[in-house]
Amino acid sequence: MATQTDPQVYQGEEKIIVAIDLGTTHTAVSFAHAYPGTDVDVRMVTRWKGQPEAAGDSKIPTIVAYEQGEMIAAGAEAREFIGDDAYEVSRWFKLHLHPDSMKISDEPPTYDSDTNTSPAMEIPLLPSNVTLTQVYSDFMRYVFLGFRTFFQETTPNGVAIWGRLSSSIVIVLTIPNGWDTRQQGFLKKAALRAGMVQSEEDAELRLEFVTEGEASVHYVLGKVSHRTWLKKGTMFAVTDAGGSTVDSTLYVCKALEPKLELEEVCASECVQAGGVFVDRAIRTLLTEKLSESRFGDNESISDMVDKFERRTKRVFDGSQESLVIEFGGRRDNDRDYGILQGKITLTGSEVGTTFDQVINRSSDSCLKLLGGRRVKHLLLVGGFGESPYLRLRLKDEFGSKGTEVVTVEEPSKKAAAEGAVLWYTKQMVSGRFARFTIGTQIIVPFNPANAEHLKRRNHVVVLPR
């Protein structure tokens, strides 16, 4: 039985903690009603509008539908408007927020531009006359209201608790390892516009940010008994393979008692890779393959990509000689292009090529992180981390180096979302490695030709040789 001195017991003020992991393709929300002297019970929001067939699934699509610049639906409900020319659907909008340092240069993107262009890579356009701030705030408002409804309906005395604590709710937002204060400032602005906080001062008090990597390690250690494999000095990596980024962090265990304590070994890695780039690659492959077929139109290709993402991509493990994408009805046939009764058949090697670039970038990022060190475990989480082919390729790459690749996430959850609440309450990482350093030269050689140096010649110091 837990006691008041047990490090696992929450000792702070009574509060509601909510964590939002807004991903490129899917979003998840976790929360806890933290009460002094009790264990923190982290729950996932598993009921969303328009998603009754996925009861118990904590993930919702990160998409927003607009009509003439006004949001009309989000999440699963927004899927109904895809392909309808009367509406515009915003998806993958997180890519607009990635700093260019994750792509080409160190210059950040123009967050509120209506130009909807990116010179570095292909990004789906934003809806007409809609800024990125509006898309984020609209979706965040939808998510937060969905959380409120779920909390009130599934928590005993939930309406009263919400009324008592809603003004002090702690909101934790997960961000990729490669994001910085500029992206955090943008999200604060979006949260204020969404009504999640009441003012800039309120945002400073109640908004928290945690990297997806650090949230994930808290999820992993909350799910897996660390005493069976972790001891002081053990070095391990956590890789969160998501929709558009693969975030990797290397940790060393500094202590097990009185509580688990970890430190970062080196700067974390964040590479622009993930499931959406596999989807983009399959779209390119199908568009080229079916350019002369009557099923080469954009609507048919989009249906194929959607079915590929929902099933084919998730079962491909590299061993299949051929795979089928079901996209139409029994009357949809074009034998010359491998289409029979609404199904197109691709070879295993064709499907494999759509993964290659993403997996290579992910593997190279992990190799750079490990840096030749003796790392016993690489713990893989994230939506793309569920890919059997990614797991196989990483095991082939790192198994020979003595590193065990382990997948610990439950398919229906998002590790970063649940781990973010655990991060707020447990804080197991005590030391972080700075990604950048800022300093100035303090011993400057005297230059008699420099007018500024001549003005300060009375302060010249002669150092011993």
Coordinates of C-alpha atoms in Angstrom, one line a residue:
M1 CA 0.0 0.0 0.0
A2 CA 1.3 3.5 -0.9
T3 CA 2.4 5.8 1.9
Q4 CA 2.7 9.6 2.1
T5 CA 6.5 9.2 1.6
D6 CA 6.3 6.9 -1.4
P7 CA 7.9 8.8 -4.4
Q8 CA 5.1 7.4 -6.6
V9 CA 2.4 9.2 -4.6
Y10 CA 1.4 12.7 -5.8
Q11 CA 2.2 15.4 -3.2
G12 CA 1.1 18.5 -5.0
E13 CA -2.1 20.5 -5.0
E14 CA -5.3 19.0 -6.4
K15 CA -5.5 19.7 -10.1
I16 CA -6.5 18.4 -13.5
I17 CA -3.6 17.7 -15.8
V18 CA -4.2 17.3 -19.5
A19 CA -1.6 16.4 -22.2
I20 CA -2.2 16.8 -25.9
D21 CA 0.0 15.1 -28.4
L22 CA -1.0 16.8 -31.7
G23 CA 0.6 14.7 -34.3
T24 CA 0.9 15.1 -38.1
T25 CA -1.6 12.4 -38.9
H26 CA -3.2 11.5 -35.5
T27 CA -3.8 13.2 -32.2
A28 CA -4.3 11.8 -28.7
V29 CA -5.2 13.3 -25.3
S30 CA -4.4 11.9 -21.9
F31 CA -5.4 13.4 -18.5
A32 CA -5.3 12.8 -14.8
H33 CA -7.2 14.2 -11.8
A34 CA -4.3 14.5 -9.4
Y35 CA -5.2 14.4 -5.7
P36 CA -2.7 14.7 -2.8
G37 CA -1.6 11.5 -1.2
T38 CA -2.8 9.2 -4.1
D39 CA -1.3 7.6 -7.1
V40 CA -1.8 9.5 -10.3
D41 CA -4.1 7.5 -12.6
V42 CA -3.5 8.5 -16.2
R43 CA -6.4 8.0 -18.6
M44 CA -6.8 8.4 -22.3
V45 CA -9.8 10.2 -24.0
T46 CA -11.3 7.3 -26.0
R47 CA -14.6 8.8 -27.2
W48 CA -14.7 11.3 -30.0
K49 CA -17.4 12.7 -32.3
G50 CA -17.8 10.7 -35.5
Q51 CA -15.7 7.8 -34.4
P52 CA -18.2 5.3 -32.8
E53 CA -16.8 2.4 -34.8
A54 CA -13.4 2.9 -33.1
A55 CA -14.7 2.9 -29.6
G56 CA -11.8 2.6 -27.2
D57 CA -9.3 4.1 -29.8
S58 CA -7.5 7.1 -28.3
K59 CA -6.3 8.4 -31.7
I60 CA -8.2 10.7 -33.9
P61 CA -7.2 12.0 -37.4
T62 CA -5.5 15.4 -37.3
I63 CA -7.6 17.0 -40.0
V64 CA -9.9 20.1 -40.1
A65 CA -12.6 20.7 -42.8
Y66 CA -13.5 24.3 -43.9
E67 CA -16.2 25.9 -45.9
Q68 CA -15.3 29.4 -47.1
G69 CA -12.8 29.9 -44.3
E70 CA -14.9 28.6 -41.5
M71 CA -14.4 25.3 -39.7
I72 CA -17.3 22.9 -40.1
A73 CA -15.7 19.7 -38.8
A74 CA -12.6 18.2 -37.3
G75 CA -11.2 14.8 -36.5
A76 CA -13.0 11.7 -37.8
E77 CA -16.0 13.9 -38.8
A78 CA -13.9 15.9 -41.2
R79 CA -13.1 12.8 -43.3
E80 CA -16.6 13.0 -44.8
F81 CA -15.6 16.2 -46.6
I82 CA -12.5 14.8 -48.2
G83 CA -12.9 14.9 -52.0
D84 CA -15.9 17.2 -52.0
D85 CA -15.0 20.3 -54.0
A86 CA -17.3 22.5 -52.0
Y87 CA -15.0 22.1 -48.9
E88 CA -11.3 22.3 -48.1
V89 CA -9.7 19.9 -45.7
S90 CA -6.5 20.8 -43.9
R91 CA -4.2 17.8 -43.1
W92 CA -0.5 17.4 -42.3
F93 CA -0.5 21.0 -41.2
K94 CA 2.1 20.3 -38.6
L95 CA 4.6 20.2 -41.4
H96 CA 4.2 24.0 -41.8
L97 CA 5.4 24.5 -38.3
H98 CA 8.6 22.5 -38.6
P99 CA 11.7 24.8 -38.5
D100 CA 13.8 24.8 -41.6
S101 CA 16.7 23.6 -39.4
M102 CA 15.0 20.2 -39.6
K103 CA 15.1 20.4 -43.4
I104 CA 17.7 22.7 -45.0
S105 CA 18.6 26.0 -43.3
D106 CA 18.3 27.5 -39.8
E107 CA 15.6 30.0 -40.9
P108 CA 12.1 29.3 -39.3
P109 CA 9.0 29.2 -41.6
T110 CA 6.6 32.1 -41.8
Y111 CA 3.9 30.8 -39.5
D112 CA 1.0 33.1 -40.5
S113 CA 1.6 33.4 -44.2
D114 CA -1.3 32.9 -46.6
T115 CA 1.1 32.0 -49.4
N116 CA 0.8 28.4 -48.4
T117 CA 4.2 27.5 -50.0
S118 CA 7.4 25.9 -48.7
P119 CA 10.6 25.9 -50.7
A120 CA 12.1 23.0 -48.9
M121 CA 9.5 20.3 -49.4
E122 CA 6.0 19.4 -50.5
I123 CA 3.4 20.4 -47.9
P124 CA -0.3 20.2 -48.4
L125 CA -1.8 23.7 -48.9
L126 CA -3.7 25.4 -46.2
P127 CA -7.4 26.2 -47.0
S128 CA -8.0 29.5 -48.8
N129 CA -7.9 32.6 -46.6
V130 CA -7.0 30.5 -43.5
T131 CA -3.8 31.0 -41.6
L132 CA -1.8 28.3 -39.8
T133 CA -2.7 29.9 -36.5
Q134 CA -6.4 29.5 -37.3
V135 CA -6.0 25.8 -38.2
Y136 CA -4.1 25.1 -35.0
S137 CA -6.5 27.0 -32.8
D138 CA -9.6 25.5 -34.4
F139 CA -8.3 22.0 -34.0
M140 CA -7.0 22.6 -30.5
R141 CA -10.4 24.0 -29.5
Y142 CA -12.1 20.9 -30.9
V143 CA -9.7 18.6 -29.0
F144 CA -10.0 20.5 -25.7
L145 CA -13.8 20.6 -25.8
G146 CA -13.8 16.9 -26.6
F147 CA -11.6 16.3 -23.5
R148 CA -13.9 18.4 -21.3
T149 CA -17.0 16.4 -22.4
F150 CA -15.2 13.1 -21.8
F151 CA -13.9 14.2 -18.4
Q152 CA -17.3 15.3 -17.2
E153 CA -19.1 12.2 -18.5
T154 CA -16.7 9.6 -17.3
T155 CA -15.4 11.0 -14.0
P156 CA -17.6 10.6 -10.8
N157 CA -18.8 14.1 -9.9
G158 CA -17.0 15.2 -13.0
V159 CA -19.1 18.3 -13.7
A160 CA -18.5 19.7 -10.2
I161 CA -14.8 18.9 -10.2
W162 CA -14.5 20.6 -13.6
G163 CA -16.3 23.7 -12.3
R164 CA -14.0 23.8 -9.3
L165 CA -10.6 23.2 -11.1
S166 CA -11.1 24.2 -14.7
S167 CA -9.4 27.6 -14.3
S168 CA -6.2 26.0 -13.0
I169 CA -5.9 23.0 -15.4
V170 CA -2.3 22.3 -16.4
I171 CA -2.0 21.8 -20.1
V172 CA 1.0 19.9 -21.4
L173 CA 1.8 20.0 -25.1
T174 CA 4.2 17.6 -26.7
I175 CA 6.6 18.9 -29.3
P176 CA 9.3 17.3 -31.5
N177 CA 12.8 17.3 -30.2
G178 CA 13.9 19.6 -33.0
W179 CA 11.4 22.4 -32.1
D180 CA 12.4 25.4 -30.0
T181 CA 11.0 28.5 -28.3
R182 CA 9.6 29.9 -31.6
Q183 CA 7.3 27.0 -32.0
Q184 CA 6.4 27.1 -28.4
G185 CA 5.4 30.8 -28.8
F186 CA 3.3 29.9 -31.8
L187 CA 1.4 27.2 -29.8
K188 CA 0.8 29.6 -26.9
K189 CA -0.8 32.0 -29.3
A190 CA -3.0 29.2 -30.8
A191 CA -4.0 28.0 -27.3
L192 CA -5.0 31.5 -26.3
R193 CA -7.1 31.9 -29.5
A194 CA -8.6 28.5 -28.9
G195 CA -9.8 29.6 -25.4
M196 CA -7.7 27.0 -23.6
V197 CA -6.1 29.8 -21.6
Q198 CA -7.4 33.2 -20.8
S199 CA -4.4 35.5 -21.3
E200 CA -0.7 35.5 -22.1
E201 CA 0.0 35.6 -18.3
D202 CA -2.4 32.6 -17.8
A203 CA -0.5 30.8 -20.6
E204 CA 2.8 31.3 -18.8
L205 CA 1.3 29.8 -15.6
R206 CA -0.6 26.8 -17.0
L207 CA 1.0 25.8 -20.4
E208 CA 3.9 23.3 -20.2
F209 CA 6.0 21.9 -23.1
V210 CA 7.8 18.6 -23.2
T211 CA 9.7 17.0 -26.0
E212 CA 8.1 13.9 -27.5
G213 CA 11.3 12.0 -26.6
E214 CA 11.2 12.8 -22.9
A215 CA 7.4 12.1 -22.8
S216 CA 8.0 8.8 -24.5
V217 CA 10.7 7.7 -22.0
H218 CA 8.2 8.4 -19.1
Y219 CA 5.6 6.3 -20.9
V220 CA 8.0 3.4 -21.5
L221 CA 9.2 3.3 -17.8
G222 CA 5.6 3.6 -16.7
K223 CA 4.6 0.6 -18.7
V224 CA 7.6 -1.7 -18.4
S225 CA 9.1 -2.8 -15.1
H226 CA 12.5 -1.1 -15.2
R227 CA 13.9 -3.3 -12.4
T228 CA 14.2 -6.3 -14.7
W229 CA 16.6 -4.6 -17.2
L230 CA 17.7 -1.2 -15.8
K231 CA 20.5 -0.7 -13.3
K232 CA 22.8 2.2 -12.4
G233 CA 25.0 3.0 -15.5
T234 CA 22.7 1.3 -18.0
M235 CA 22.6 3.2 -21.3
F236 CA 19.5 3.0 -23.5
A237 CA 17.8 4.9 -26.3
V238 CA 14.1 5.8 -26.9
T239 CA 13.0 6.4 -30.4
D240 CA 9.6 7.9 -31.1
A241 CA 8.8 7.3 -34.8
G242 CA 5.8 9.4 -35.6
G243 CA 3.9 10.9 -38.5
S244 CA 6.5 13.4 -39.7
T245 CA 9.5 13.2 -37.3
V246 CA 11.6 10.5 -35.7
D247 CA 12.8 11.7 -32.3
S248 CA 15.6 9.8 -30.5
T249 CA 17.1 10.4 -27.1
L250 CA 19.9 8.5 -25.3
Y251 CA 19.7 8.1 -21.6
V252 CA 21.9 6.8 -18.8
C253 CA 20.5 5.6 -15.5
K254 CA 22.0 7.6 -12.6
A255 CA 20.0 6.1 -9.7
L256 CA 17.2 3.6 -8.9
E257 CA 16.6 4.7 -5.3
P258 CA 14.9 6.5 -3.7
K259 CA 13.4 7.1 -7.2
L260 CA 14.5 6.4 -10.8
E261 CA 16.7 9.1 -12.1
L262 CA 17.9 9.5 -15.7
E263 CA 20.2 11.9 -17.6
E264 CA 20.6 12.6 -21.3
V265 CA 24.0 11.4 -22.6
C266 CA 24.1 13.7 -25.6
A267 CA 22.0 16.1 -27.6
S268 CA 18.8 14.4 -28.8
E269 CA 18.1 13.7 -32.5
C270 CA 15.1 14.8 -34.5
V271 CA 14.9 14.0 -38.2
Q272 CA 12.1 14.8 -40.6
A273 CA 10.9 11.3 -41.4
G274 CA 7.9 9.2 -40.5
G275 CA 4.7 7.7 -41.8
V276 CA 3.5 10.6 -43.9
F277 CA 6.6 10.3 -46.1
V278 CA 5.8 6.7 -46.9
D279 CA 2.2 7.8 -47.8
R280 CA 3.7 10.5 -50.1
A281 CA 6.0 7.9 -51.7
I282 CA 3.1 5.5 -52.4
R283 CA 1.1 8.3 -54.0
T284 CA 4.0 9.1 -56.3
L285 CA 4.4 5.4 -57.2
L286 CA 0.7 4.9 -57.9
T287 CA 0.4 8.2 -59.9
E288 CA 3.3 7.1 -62.2
K289 CA 2.2 3.5 -62.4
L290 CA -1.4 4.4 -63.3
S291 CA -0.8 7.5 -65.5
E292 CA -2.4 5.9 -68.5
S293 CA -5.1 4.0 -66.5
R294 CA -8.7 5.3 -66.0
F295 CA -8.0 4.9 -62.3
G296 CA -5.1 7.4 -62.5
D297 CA -7.3 10.4 -61.5
N298 CA -6.7 12.2 -58.2
E299 CA -9.8 10.8 -56.5
S300 CA -8.9 7.2 -57.2
I301 CA -5.3 7.7 -56.2
S302 CA -6.4 9.3 -52.9
D303 CA -8.7 6.4 -52.2
M304 CA -5.8 4.0 -52.8
V305 CA -3.4 6.0 -50.6
D306 CA -6.0 6.1 -47.8
K307 CA -6.5 2.3 -47.9
F308 CA -2.8 1.8 -48.1
E309 CA -2.3 3.9 -44.9
R310 CA -5.0 2.2 -43.0
R311 CA -4.0 -1.4 -43.7
T312 CA -1.3 -2.3 -46.3
K313 CA 1.4 -0.1 -44.7
R314 CA 0.7 -1.5 -41.3
V315 CA 1.0 -5.2 -42.2
F316 CA 4.0 -4.9 -44.6
D317 CA 7.0 -6.6 -43.1
G318 CA 9.2 -7.1 -46.2
S319 CA 8.5 -10.8 -46.6
Q320 CA 5.4 -10.6 -48.8
E321 CA 5.8 -11.2 -52.6
S322 CA 2.7 -9.1 -53.3
L323 CA 0.2 -7.0 -51.5
V324 CA -3.3 -5.9 -52.3
I325 CA -4.9 -2.4 -51.8
E326 CA -8.7 -2.5 -51.8
F327 CA -10.0 0.8 -53.0
G328 CA -13.2 0.3 -55.1
G329 CA -16.0 -2.0 -56.1
R330 CA -16.4 -5.3 -58.0
R331 CA -16.9 -3.4 -61.3
D332 CA -13.6 -1.5 -61.1
N333 CA -11.3 -3.4 -63.4
D334 CA -8.2 -2.6 -65.4
R335 CA -6.2 -5.8 -65.9
D336 CA -3.4 -4.2 -67.8
Y337 CA -2.5 -2.3 -64.6
G338 CA -3.1 -5.0 -62.1
I339 CA -6.6 -3.8 -61.0
L340 CA -9.3 -6.4 -60.5
Q341 CA -12.6 -5.9 -58.7
G342 CA -11.5 -2.7 -57.0
K343 CA -8.2 -4.1 -55.9
I344 CA -4.7 -3.2 -57.1
T345 CA -1.9 -5.6 -56.6
L346 CA 1.7 -4.3 -55.9
T347 CA 4.8 -6.3 -55.6
G348 CA 6.6 -6.5 -52.3
S349 CA 9.6 -4.7 -53.8
E350 CA 7.4 -1.9 -55.0
V351 CA 6.0 -1.4 -51.5
G352 CA 9.4 -1.7 -50.0
T353 CA 10.7 1.2 -52.0
T354 CA 8.2 3.5 -50.4
F355 CA 9.7 2.8 -47.0
D356 CA 13.4 2.9 -47.9
Q357 CA 14.2 6.6 -47.7
V358 CA 12.3 7.0 -44.5
I359 CA 13.8 4.0 -42.8
N360 CA 17.3 4.9 -44.0
R361 CA 17.0 8.4 -42.5
S362 CA 15.6 7.0 -39.3
S363 CA 18.4 4.4 -39.0
D364 CA 21.1 7.0 -39.7
S365 CA 19.6 9.3 -37.0
C366 CA 19.8 6.5 -34.5
L367 CA 23.3 5.6 -35.5
K368 CA 24.4 9.2 -35.0
L369 CA 22.8 9.3 -31.6
L370 CA 24.4 6.1 -30.4
G371 CA 27.8 7.3 -31.7
G372 CA 29.5 3.9 -31.2
R373 CA 28.5 3.7 -27.6
R374 CA 27.6 0.4 -25.9
V375 CA 23.8 0.8 -25.8
K376 CA 21.9 -2.2 -24.5
H377 CA 18.3 -1.3 -25.5
L378 CA 16.6 0.8 -28.2
L379 CA 12.9 1.2 -27.1
L380 CA 10.7 2.0 -30.1
V381 CA 7.4 3.8 -29.8
G382 CA 5.1 6.0 -31.9
G383 CA 2.6 5.4 -34.7
F384 CA 5.2 4.6 -37.4
G385 CA 7.1 2.6 -34.7
E386 CA 4.3 0.0 -35.1
S387 CA 5.4 -0.8 -38.6
P388 CA 6.7 -4.4 -38.8
Y389 CA 9.1 -3.4 -41.6
L390 CA 10.6 -0.6 -39.6
R391 CA 11.1 -2.8 -36.6
L392 CA 12.7 -5.5 -38.8
R393 CA 15.1 -3.1 -40.5
L394 CA 16.1 -1.6 -37.2
K395 CA 16.7 -5.0 -35.6
D396 CA 18.9 -6.0 -38.5
E397 CA 20.9 -2.8 -38.2
F398 CA 21.4 -2.6 -34.4
G399 CA 21.1 -6.3 -33.4
S400 CA 24.5 -7.0 -34.8
K401 CA 25.9 -4.1 -32.6
G402 CA 24.5 -5.7 -29.5
T403 CA 21.5 -3.3 -29.1
E404 CA 18.1 -4.9 -28.5
V405 CA 15.2 -3.2 -30.3
V406 CA 12.0 -3.5 -28.3
T407 CA 8.5 -2.2 -29.2
V408 CA 6.5 -1.3 -26.0
E409 CA 3.6 0.8 -27.2
E410 CA 0.0 -0.4 -27.3
P411 CA -1.4 0.1 -30.9
S412 CA -4.4 2.0 -29.8
K413 CA -2.5 4.6 -27.8
K414 CA 0.1 7.3 -28.3
A415 CA 3.1 7.0 -26.1
A416 CA 3.9 10.8 -26.0
A417 CA 0.3 11.7 -24.9
E418 CA 0.2 9.4 -21.9
G419 CA 3.9 9.9 -21.1
A420 CA 3.4 13.7 -21.0
V421 CA 1.2 13.5 -17.9
L422 CA 3.7 11.1 -16.2
W423 CA 6.4 13.6 -17.1
Y424 CA 4.6 16.4 -15.3
T425 CA 4.0 14.3 -12.1
K426 CA 7.2 12.2 -11.9
Q427 CA 10.1 14.2 -13.6
M428 CA 12.5 11.2 -13.9
V429 CA 15.0 13.1 -16.2
S430 CA 17.3 15.1 -14.0
G431 CA 19.9 16.2 -16.6
R432 CA 19.5 17.3 -20.2
F433 CA 22.1 17.9 -22.8
A434 CA 22.0 21.3 -24.4
R435 CA 21.4 21.3 -28.2
F436 CA 23.0 24.7 -28.6
T437 CA 25.5 26.8 -26.6
I438 CA 25.7 30.6 -26.4
G439 CA 28.9 32.4 -25.4
T440 CA 31.4 35.2 -26.2
Q441 CA 35.1 35.3 -26.6
I442 CA 36.6 36.7 -23.4
I443 CA 40.3 36.9 -24.2
V444 CA 40.7 38.9 -27.3
P445 CA 44.2 39.6 -28.7
F446 CA 45.1 43.3 -28.8
N447 CA 45.1 44.8 -32.3
P448 CA 46.9 48.2 -32.5
A449 CA 45.2 48.8 -35.9
N450 CA 41.7 48.5 -34.3
A451 CA 40.4 51.9 -33.1
E452 CA 38.2 50.3 -30.5
H453 CA 41.1 48.4 -29.0
L454 CA 43.2 51.7 -28.9
K455 CA 40.5 53.4 -26.9
R456 CA 40.8 50.6 -24.2
R457 CA 44.6 50.2 -24.4
N458 CA 44.9 51.0 -20.7
H459 CA 43.1 47.8 -19.9
V460 CA 45.5 45.6 -21.9
V461 CA 46.7 42.6 -19.9
V462 CA 50.0 40.8 -20.8
L463 CA 49.5 37.1 -20.2
P464 CA 52.5 34.9 -19.2
R465 CA 53.8 32.5 -21.9

